[in-house]
Coordinates of C-alpha atoms in Angstrom, one line a residue:
M1 CA -4.5 2.6 34.0
L2 CA -7.2 5.1 33.2
K3 CA -7.9 8.6 34.5
H4 CA -11.4 9.3 35.7
G5 CA -13.0 12.1 33.7
R6 CA -14.7 14.0 36.6
A7 CA -12.8 12.9 39.6
G8 CA -9.4 13.0 38.0
V9 CA -8.1 9.9 39.9
L10 CA -6.2 7.0 38.3
M11 CA -8.2 3.8 38.1
E12 CA -6.9 0.3 37.2
V13 CA -9.5 -1.6 35.2
M14 CA -9.7 -5.4 35.3
G15 CA -12.4 -6.4 32.9
L16 CA -14.2 -5.6 29.6
M17 CA -14.5 -2.0 28.7
L18 CA -17.1 -0.5 26.4
G19 CA -16.3 2.7 24.7
E20 CA -14.4 4.3 21.7
F21 CA -11.0 5.4 20.7
V22 CA -10.8 9.2 20.1
D23 CA -7.2 9.3 19.0
D24 CA -3.9 7.5 19.9
Y25 CA -3.9 8.8 23.4
T26 CA -7.6 9.3 24.3
V27 CA -10.2 6.6 25.0
N28 CA -13.7 7.4 26.1
V29 CA -14.9 4.5 28.3
I30 CA -18.7 4.3 28.7
D31 CA -19.1 1.2 30.8
V32 CA -16.9 -1.5 32.5
F33 CA -17.8 -5.1 33.0
A34 CA -16.0 -7.1 35.7
M35 CA -14.5 -10.3 34.4
P36 CA -13.6 -13.3 36.6
Q37 CA -9.9 -13.2 37.4
S38 CA -7.7 -16.1 38.2
G39 CA -5.0 -15.0 40.4
T40 CA -1.5 -15.2 39.1
A41 CA -0.2 -16.6 42.3
L42 CA -2.7 -19.4 42.3
I43 CA -1.7 -20.4 38.7
H44 CA 1.9 -20.7 39.8
G45 CA 1.0 -22.5 43.0
L46 CA 2.6 -19.8 45.3
N47 CA -0.6 -18.5 47.0
R48 CA 0.2 -15.3 48.8
H49 CA 4.0 -15.5 48.4
Y50 CA 3.8 -14.4 44.8
Y51 CA 3.8 -10.8 43.6
S52 CA 4.6 -9.2 40.3
I53 CA 6.7 -6.1 39.7
P54 CA 6.2 -4.0 36.6
I55 CA 9.6 -3.4 35.0
A56 CA 10.2 -0.2 33.1
Y57 CA 13.5 -0.5 31.1
R58 CA 14.7 2.0 28.5
T59 CA 17.6 1.4 26.2
H60 CA 20.4 3.8 25.9
D61 CA 21.4 5.5 22.6
L62 CA 24.4 3.2 22.1
E63 CA 22.2 0.1 22.7
Q64 CA 19.7 1.3 20.2
K65 CA 22.4 1.9 17.6
M66 CA 23.8 -1.6 18.2
L67 CA 20.3 -3.1 17.8
L68 CA 19.6 -1.1 14.7
N69 CA 22.9 -2.4 13.1
L70 CA 22.1 -6.1 13.6
N71 CA 20.3 -6.5 10.3
K72 CA 22.8 -4.5 8.2
L73 CA 25.1 -6.2 5.7
S74 CA 28.8 -6.4 6.5
W75 CA 31.6 -5.7 4.0
M76 CA 32.2 -9.5 3.5
D77 CA 28.7 -9.9 2.0
A78 CA 29.8 -7.9 -1.0
V79 CA 32.6 -10.4 -1.9
S80 CA 30.8 -13.6 -1.1
V81 CA 30.9 -16.1 -3.9
E82 CA 27.5 -16.7 -5.4
N83 CA 26.5 -20.1 -6.7
Y84 CA 27.9 -20.4 -10.3
T85 CA 24.8 -22.0 -11.7
K86 CA 22.7 -19.1 -10.3
C87 CA 25.1 -16.6 -11.8
G88 CA 24.9 -18.4 -15.1
E89 CA 21.1 -18.3 -15.0
A90 CA 21.2 -14.6 -14.2
N91 CA 23.5 -14.0 -17.2
K92 CA 21.1 -15.9 -19.4
D93 CA 18.2 -13.8 -18.2
H94 CA 20.3 -10.6 -18.7
L95 CA 21.1 -11.7 -22.2
K96 CA 17.5 -12.5 -23.0
A97 CA 16.4 -9.1 -21.8
M98 CA 19.2 -7.3 -23.8
L99 CA 18.2 -9.2 -26.9
K100 CA 14.6 -8.1 -26.5
L101 CA 15.7 -4.5 -25.9
A102 CA 18.0 -4.6 -28.9
K103 CA 15.2 -5.7 -31.1
N104 CA 13.0 -2.9 -29.8
Y105 CA 15.8 -0.4 -30.3
K106 CA 16.4 -1.5 -33.9
K107 CA 12.6 -1.2 -34.5
A108 CA 12.6 2.3 -33.0
L109 CA 15.6 3.4 -35.2
E110 CA 13.8 2.1 -38.3
D111 CA 10.6 4.0 -37.3
E112 CA 12.5 7.2 -36.7
K113 CA 13.7 7.3 -40.4
N114 CA 10.2 7.9 -41.6
M115 CA 9.0 10.4 -39.0
T116 CA 8.9 14.2 -39.0
D117 CA 10.6 16.3 -36.3
Q118 CA 7.3 16.9 -34.5
E119 CA 6.5 13.1 -34.5
L120 CA 10.0 12.4 -33.1
A121 CA 9.5 14.9 -30.3
I122 CA 6.3 13.2 -29.0
K123 CA 7.2 9.6 -30.0
N124 CA 8.8 8.5 -26.8
V125 CA 6.6 10.3 -24.3
G126 CA 5.4 7.8 -21.7
K127 CA 7.4 4.9 -23.2
M128 CA 10.6 3.2 -22.1
D129 CA 13.8 4.1 -23.8
P130 CA 15.4 0.8 -25.1
K131 CA 18.8 2.4 -25.4
R132 CA 18.9 3.4 -21.8
H133 CA 17.6 0.1 -20.6
I134 CA 20.2 -1.8 -22.7
A135 CA 22.9 0.3 -21.0
D136 CA 21.4 -0.5 -17.5
E137 CA 21.3 -4.2 -18.3
V138 CA 24.9 -4.2 -19.5
S139 CA 26.2 -2.4 -16.5
K140 CA 24.2 -4.6 -14.1
M141 CA 25.5 -7.8 -15.8
L142 CA 29.1 -6.5 -15.9
N143 CA 29.0 -5.5 -12.2
D144 CA 27.6 -8.9 -11.2
N145 CA 30.2 -10.8 -13.3
I146 CA 33.1 -8.7 -12.1
V147 CA 32.1 -9.2 -8.5
Q148 CA 31.6 -12.9 -9.0
S149 CA 35.0 -13.4 -10.8
L150 CA 36.9 -11.2 -8.2
A151 CA 35.3 -13.1 -5.3
G152 CA 36.1 -16.4 -6.9
M153 CA 39.7 -15.4 -7.4
M154 CA 40.0 -14.2 -3.8
A155 CA 38.5 -17.5 -2.6
T156 CA 40.9 -19.5 -4.7
T157 CA 44.0 -17.5 -3.8
S158 CA 43.2 -17.6 -0.1
L159 CA 42.8 -21.4 -0.1
Q160 CA 46.2 -22.0 -1.7

């Protein structure tokens, strides 16, 4: 439905419109070309007995909250047992990353012995801190392993 610019009446356009979008709510239509229409009733084989009713349905606040919660995780997802081979591979990856970070940290400590105070102040600007990243990797690996072992123990005790 469009509103006529001069007459102010609503018009239903069935065809190809030529114009431009001004913003999200305004369209300037310059010309309209009629397109051949196939009646919906003829498609369904109902002739004049067919009519369509536009349905306007708004969801309530509670329905919207329910629909927004469909993709959220439940509390059981936190204690689900992960595949042990995947967990072992993740542990290997964490250990490789920690080994690389430990080598970088050792190298940084050796370099700090020969530096002045001013060089130490500007040494780590814009670079990653290996010590902090080692702590992050350790905490991530510990959390994953604790959750995995607790979930495994819960699964074995619940099955006995």
